[in-house]
Amino acid sequence: MTTYVNDTFTGTNGTALSAHAGETGASWTLLSDPSGSSALQIQGNKLQQVGTATVFALYRASGTPASSDYGCLINMVVSAALPASCSWGPGVRFASAAVTGYFALYDSNVSAWQIYRANAGAFETVGGTYSQALSVATYAVKLSAAGTGATVTLTLNIDGTDRLVVTDTSASRITSTGFAGFWWSQSAASTAMQFDSVVADDGAGGVALSSGSATVTALSNTTISLSCGAAS
């Protein structure tokens, strides 16, 4: 595998993400919510939210994948009870300057993961839900995309096990290569969620792929509304 994005968020405390560059292909572009752009900062060589500013953000990395089949892995560190109405997760096929792409998010209101598609700011679920109560621990969370034809397959892998495998066959499916990135939506002043690293590679599989425990779905797309931090 070729790694084209690698960011361990090593840097001076208080450095805003917008002013930070990671080790490989990791200069970050904010695709939404410029009002909260200074709230995500480096602290203790991790990315976290600082202060009370509301963040509703999609960020993309600068590294360019070799093909449309790739994955984005985030080591997500939970250090305390997560605040309500917040969500975080990795993304793929993000547009260069628009709120378009696929992303998986953990919704703290319902303690569950889902995969979404955004097209020019319009959000829909692609299908499937994986329930998981995140306790104090580090979680390796990877979203991968494969396919550029009539079907796009999206895989959510958590700690080496595929938890959701969904297909997008809609007319709105995203087939362009795009960029890796992440979703961060948080309205509460809390440092309970931190990102230890973001890595993107040209393999569309999960982390130490497991053949079991996958939830395979091809559900009808559902239009959703996303308020700050919560999906409904």
Coordinates of C-alpha atoms in Angstrom, one line a residue:
M1 CA 0.0 0.0 0.0
T2 CA 1.1 3.6 -0.7
T3 CA 0.4 6.1 2.1
Y4 CA -0.4 9.5 0.7
V5 CA -1.7 11.2 3.8
N6 CA -0.1 10.9 7.2
D7 CA -0.7 13.3 10.1
T8 CA 0.3 12.5 13.7
F9 CA -0.7 16.1 14.7
T10 CA 2.8 16.7 16.1
G11 CA 3.2 20.4 16.8
T12 CA 3.2 23.3 19.2
N13 CA 0.2 23.4 21.5
G14 CA -2.4 25.9 20.3
T15 CA -1.6 25.6 16.6
A16 CA -4.8 25.8 14.6
L17 CA -5.4 23.0 12.2
S18 CA -5.5 25.5 9.4
A19 CA -1.9 26.5 10.2
H20 CA -0.6 22.9 10.6
A21 CA 1.0 20.6 8.1
G22 CA 1.4 16.9 8.8
E23 CA 4.1 14.5 7.7
T24 CA 2.7 13.6 4.3
G25 CA 0.0 15.2 2.2
A26 CA -1.6 16.7 5.2
S27 CA -2.3 20.4 4.7
W28 CA -5.9 20.8 5.6
T29 CA -8.7 22.7 3.7
L30 CA -11.9 23.5 5.5
L31 CA -14.9 22.7 3.3
S32 CA -17.6 24.1 5.7
D33 CA -18.1 26.3 8.8
P34 CA -15.4 29.0 8.6
S35 CA -16.6 30.4 11.9
G36 CA -15.2 27.4 13.8
S37 CA -11.9 27.1 11.9
S38 CA -9.7 28.2 14.8
A39 CA -11.4 25.9 17.3
L40 CA -9.6 22.7 16.2
Q41 CA -6.1 22.9 17.5
I42 CA -3.0 20.8 18.3
Q43 CA -2.8 19.9 22.0
G44 CA -0.4 17.3 23.4
N45 CA 0.3 16.1 19.8
K46 CA -3.3 15.4 19.2
L47 CA -6.1 17.3 17.5
Q48 CA -8.9 18.5 19.7
Q49 CA -11.5 21.2 20.0
V50 CA -10.5 24.1 22.2
G51 CA -13.0 26.6 23.7
T52 CA -16.7 27.0 23.3
A53 CA -17.0 27.8 19.6
T54 CA -19.4 25.6 17.7
V55 CA -17.7 23.5 15.0
F56 CA -19.6 22.0 12.1
A57 CA -16.7 21.1 9.8
L58 CA -15.5 18.9 7.0
Y59 CA -11.8 19.0 6.4
R60 CA -9.9 17.5 3.5
A61 CA -6.2 16.7 3.3
S62 CA -4.0 17.8 0.4
G63 CA -2.6 14.4 -0.5
T64 CA -3.9 13.0 -3.8
P65 CA -4.8 9.4 -4.1
A66 CA -3.6 7.3 -7.1
S67 CA -7.1 6.0 -7.8
S68 CA -10.7 6.3 -6.5
D69 CA -10.3 3.1 -4.4
Y70 CA -8.7 4.1 -1.1
G71 CA -9.4 4.4 2.6
C72 CA -9.0 7.0 5.4
L73 CA -8.1 5.8 8.9
I74 CA -8.4 7.9 12.0
N75 CA -7.1 6.8 15.5
M76 CA -9.9 8.4 17.6
V77 CA -9.0 8.8 21.3
V78 CA -11.9 9.0 23.8
S79 CA -10.6 10.3 27.1
A80 CA -13.9 10.8 29.0
A81 CA -17.7 10.7 28.5
L82 CA -18.5 12.2 25.1
P83 CA -20.8 15.3 25.0
A84 CA -24.3 15.0 23.6
S85 CA -25.2 16.1 20.1
C86 CA -21.8 15.7 18.6
S87 CA -20.3 13.6 15.8
W88 CA -16.9 12.7 14.3
G89 CA -15.5 10.4 11.7
P90 CA -13.3 9.7 8.6
G91 CA -14.2 10.7 5.0
V92 CA -13.3 9.8 1.4
R93 CA -13.9 11.2 -2.0
F94 CA -14.2 14.8 -0.6
A95 CA -14.4 17.5 -3.3
S96 CA -11.6 20.0 -3.5
A97 CA -13.7 23.0 -2.5
A98 CA -17.4 21.9 -1.9
V99 CA -19.3 20.0 0.8
T100 CA -19.3 16.8 -1.2
G101 CA -18.0 13.3 -0.3
Y102 CA -18.7 10.2 1.8
F103 CA -18.1 10.1 5.5
A104 CA -18.8 7.8 8.4
L105 CA -19.8 9.5 11.7
Y106 CA -20.2 8.4 15.3
D107 CA -23.3 10.1 16.7
S108 CA -23.0 10.6 20.4
N109 CA -26.8 11.0 20.8
V110 CA -27.6 7.5 19.7
S111 CA -24.2 5.8 20.3
A112 CA -24.0 4.5 16.7
W113 CA -22.1 4.7 13.4
Q114 CA -23.6 5.5 10.1
I115 CA -22.3 6.3 6.6
Y116 CA -23.4 9.4 4.8
R117 CA -23.1 11.1 1.4
A118 CA -22.9 14.8 0.9
N119 CA -23.6 16.4 -2.5
A120 CA -23.1 20.2 -2.5
G121 CA -24.2 20.4 1.1
A122 CA -27.2 18.0 0.8
F123 CA -26.8 15.1 3.2
E124 CA -28.2 11.6 2.9
T125 CA -27.6 8.3 4.7
V126 CA -26.2 5.6 2.4
G127 CA -27.5 2.8 4.6
G128 CA -26.8 0.7 7.7
T129 CA -26.3 1.5 11.4
Y130 CA -23.7 0.0 13.7
S131 CA -24.4 0.5 17.4
Q132 CA -21.4 1.0 19.7
A133 CA -21.0 2.8 23.0
L134 CA -17.6 4.4 22.9
S135 CA -15.9 4.1 26.3
V136 CA -12.5 5.5 27.3
A137 CA -10.1 4.0 24.7
T138 CA -8.5 4.5 21.3
Y139 CA -10.4 3.3 18.3
A140 CA -8.9 2.7 14.8
V141 CA -11.7 3.8 12.5
K142 CA -11.4 3.5 8.7
L143 CA -13.8 4.3 5.9
S144 CA -13.0 2.9 2.5
A145 CA -14.5 3.4 -1.0
A146 CA -14.3 1.1 -4.0
G147 CA -15.9 1.3 -7.5
T148 CA -16.5 4.0 -10.0
G149 CA -19.3 2.4 -12.1
A150 CA -22.9 1.7 -11.3
T151 CA -22.0 0.7 -7.7
V152 CA -19.8 2.3 -5.1
T153 CA -19.0 0.1 -2.1
L154 CA -18.3 1.7 1.2
T155 CA -16.7 -0.2 4.2
L156 CA -16.5 1.0 7.8
N157 CA -13.8 -0.9 9.7
I158 CA -13.4 -0.5 13.4
D159 CA -10.4 -2.0 15.2
G160 CA -9.8 -4.5 12.4
T161 CA -13.3 -5.7 11.9
D162 CA -15.7 -4.6 9.1
R163 CA -18.8 -3.3 10.8
L164 CA -20.7 -1.8 7.9
V165 CA -20.5 -2.6 4.2
V166 CA -23.0 -0.6 2.1
T167 CA -23.5 0.0 -1.5
D168 CA -24.5 3.3 -3.2
T169 CA -26.2 2.8 -6.5
S170 CA -28.1 6.0 -6.6
A171 CA -27.8 8.6 -9.3
S172 CA -26.0 10.8 -6.7
R173 CA -23.2 8.3 -6.0
I174 CA -19.8 9.9 -5.9
T175 CA -17.3 8.3 -8.4
S176 CA -14.6 11.0 -8.6
T177 CA -11.4 10.4 -6.8
G178 CA -11.5 13.4 -4.5
F179 CA -9.5 13.5 -1.2
A180 CA -9.4 11.9 2.2
G181 CA -10.6 13.9 5.2
F182 CA -12.8 14.0 8.2
W183 CA -16.0 15.2 9.8
W184 CA -16.0 17.0 13.1
S185 CA -19.2 18.4 14.6
Q186 CA -19.3 19.6 18.2
S187 CA -21.1 22.3 20.0
A188 CA -20.0 21.5 23.6
A189 CA -16.8 22.7 25.2
S190 CA -15.2 19.3 25.7
T191 CA -11.8 17.6 25.0
A192 CA -13.2 14.1 25.4
M193 CA -12.7 13.4 21.7
Q194 CA -9.2 13.7 20.2
F195 CA -7.6 12.5 16.9
D196 CA -4.3 10.9 17.4
S197 CA -3.6 10.5 13.7
V198 CA -5.1 10.5 10.2
V199 CA -3.7 8.1 7.6
A200 CA -4.9 7.5 4.1
D201 CA -3.7 4.8 1.7
D202 CA -4.5 3.4 -1.7
G203 CA -6.0 0.2 -0.4
A204 CA -9.8 0.1 -0.2
G205 CA -9.9 -2.6 2.5
G206 CA -10.1 -2.2 6.3
V207 CA -7.5 -2.5 9.0
A208 CA -6.4 -6.1 9.2
L209 CA -9.5 -7.1 7.5
S210 CA -11.8 -9.6 9.2
S211 CA -14.0 -11.8 7.2
G212 CA -16.7 -11.9 9.9
S213 CA -19.0 -9.5 11.6
A214 CA -19.7 -7.4 8.6
T215 CA -23.2 -5.9 8.2
V216 CA -24.0 -5.9 4.5
T217 CA -26.8 -3.6 3.5
A218 CA -28.2 -2.0 0.3
L219 CA -30.8 0.2 1.9
S220 CA -32.7 3.0 0.2
N221 CA -31.1 6.3 0.7
T222 CA -32.7 8.5 3.3
T223 CA -32.6 12.3 3.3
I224 CA -31.5 13.7 6.6
S225 CA -30.9 17.0 8.3
L226 CA -27.8 17.7 10.2
S227 CA -27.8 20.2 13.0
C228 CA -24.7 21.1 14.9
G229 CA -23.3 17.7 15.9
A230 CA -26.4 15.5 15.4
A231 CA -28.0 13.5 12.7
S232 CA -31.7 13.0 12.7

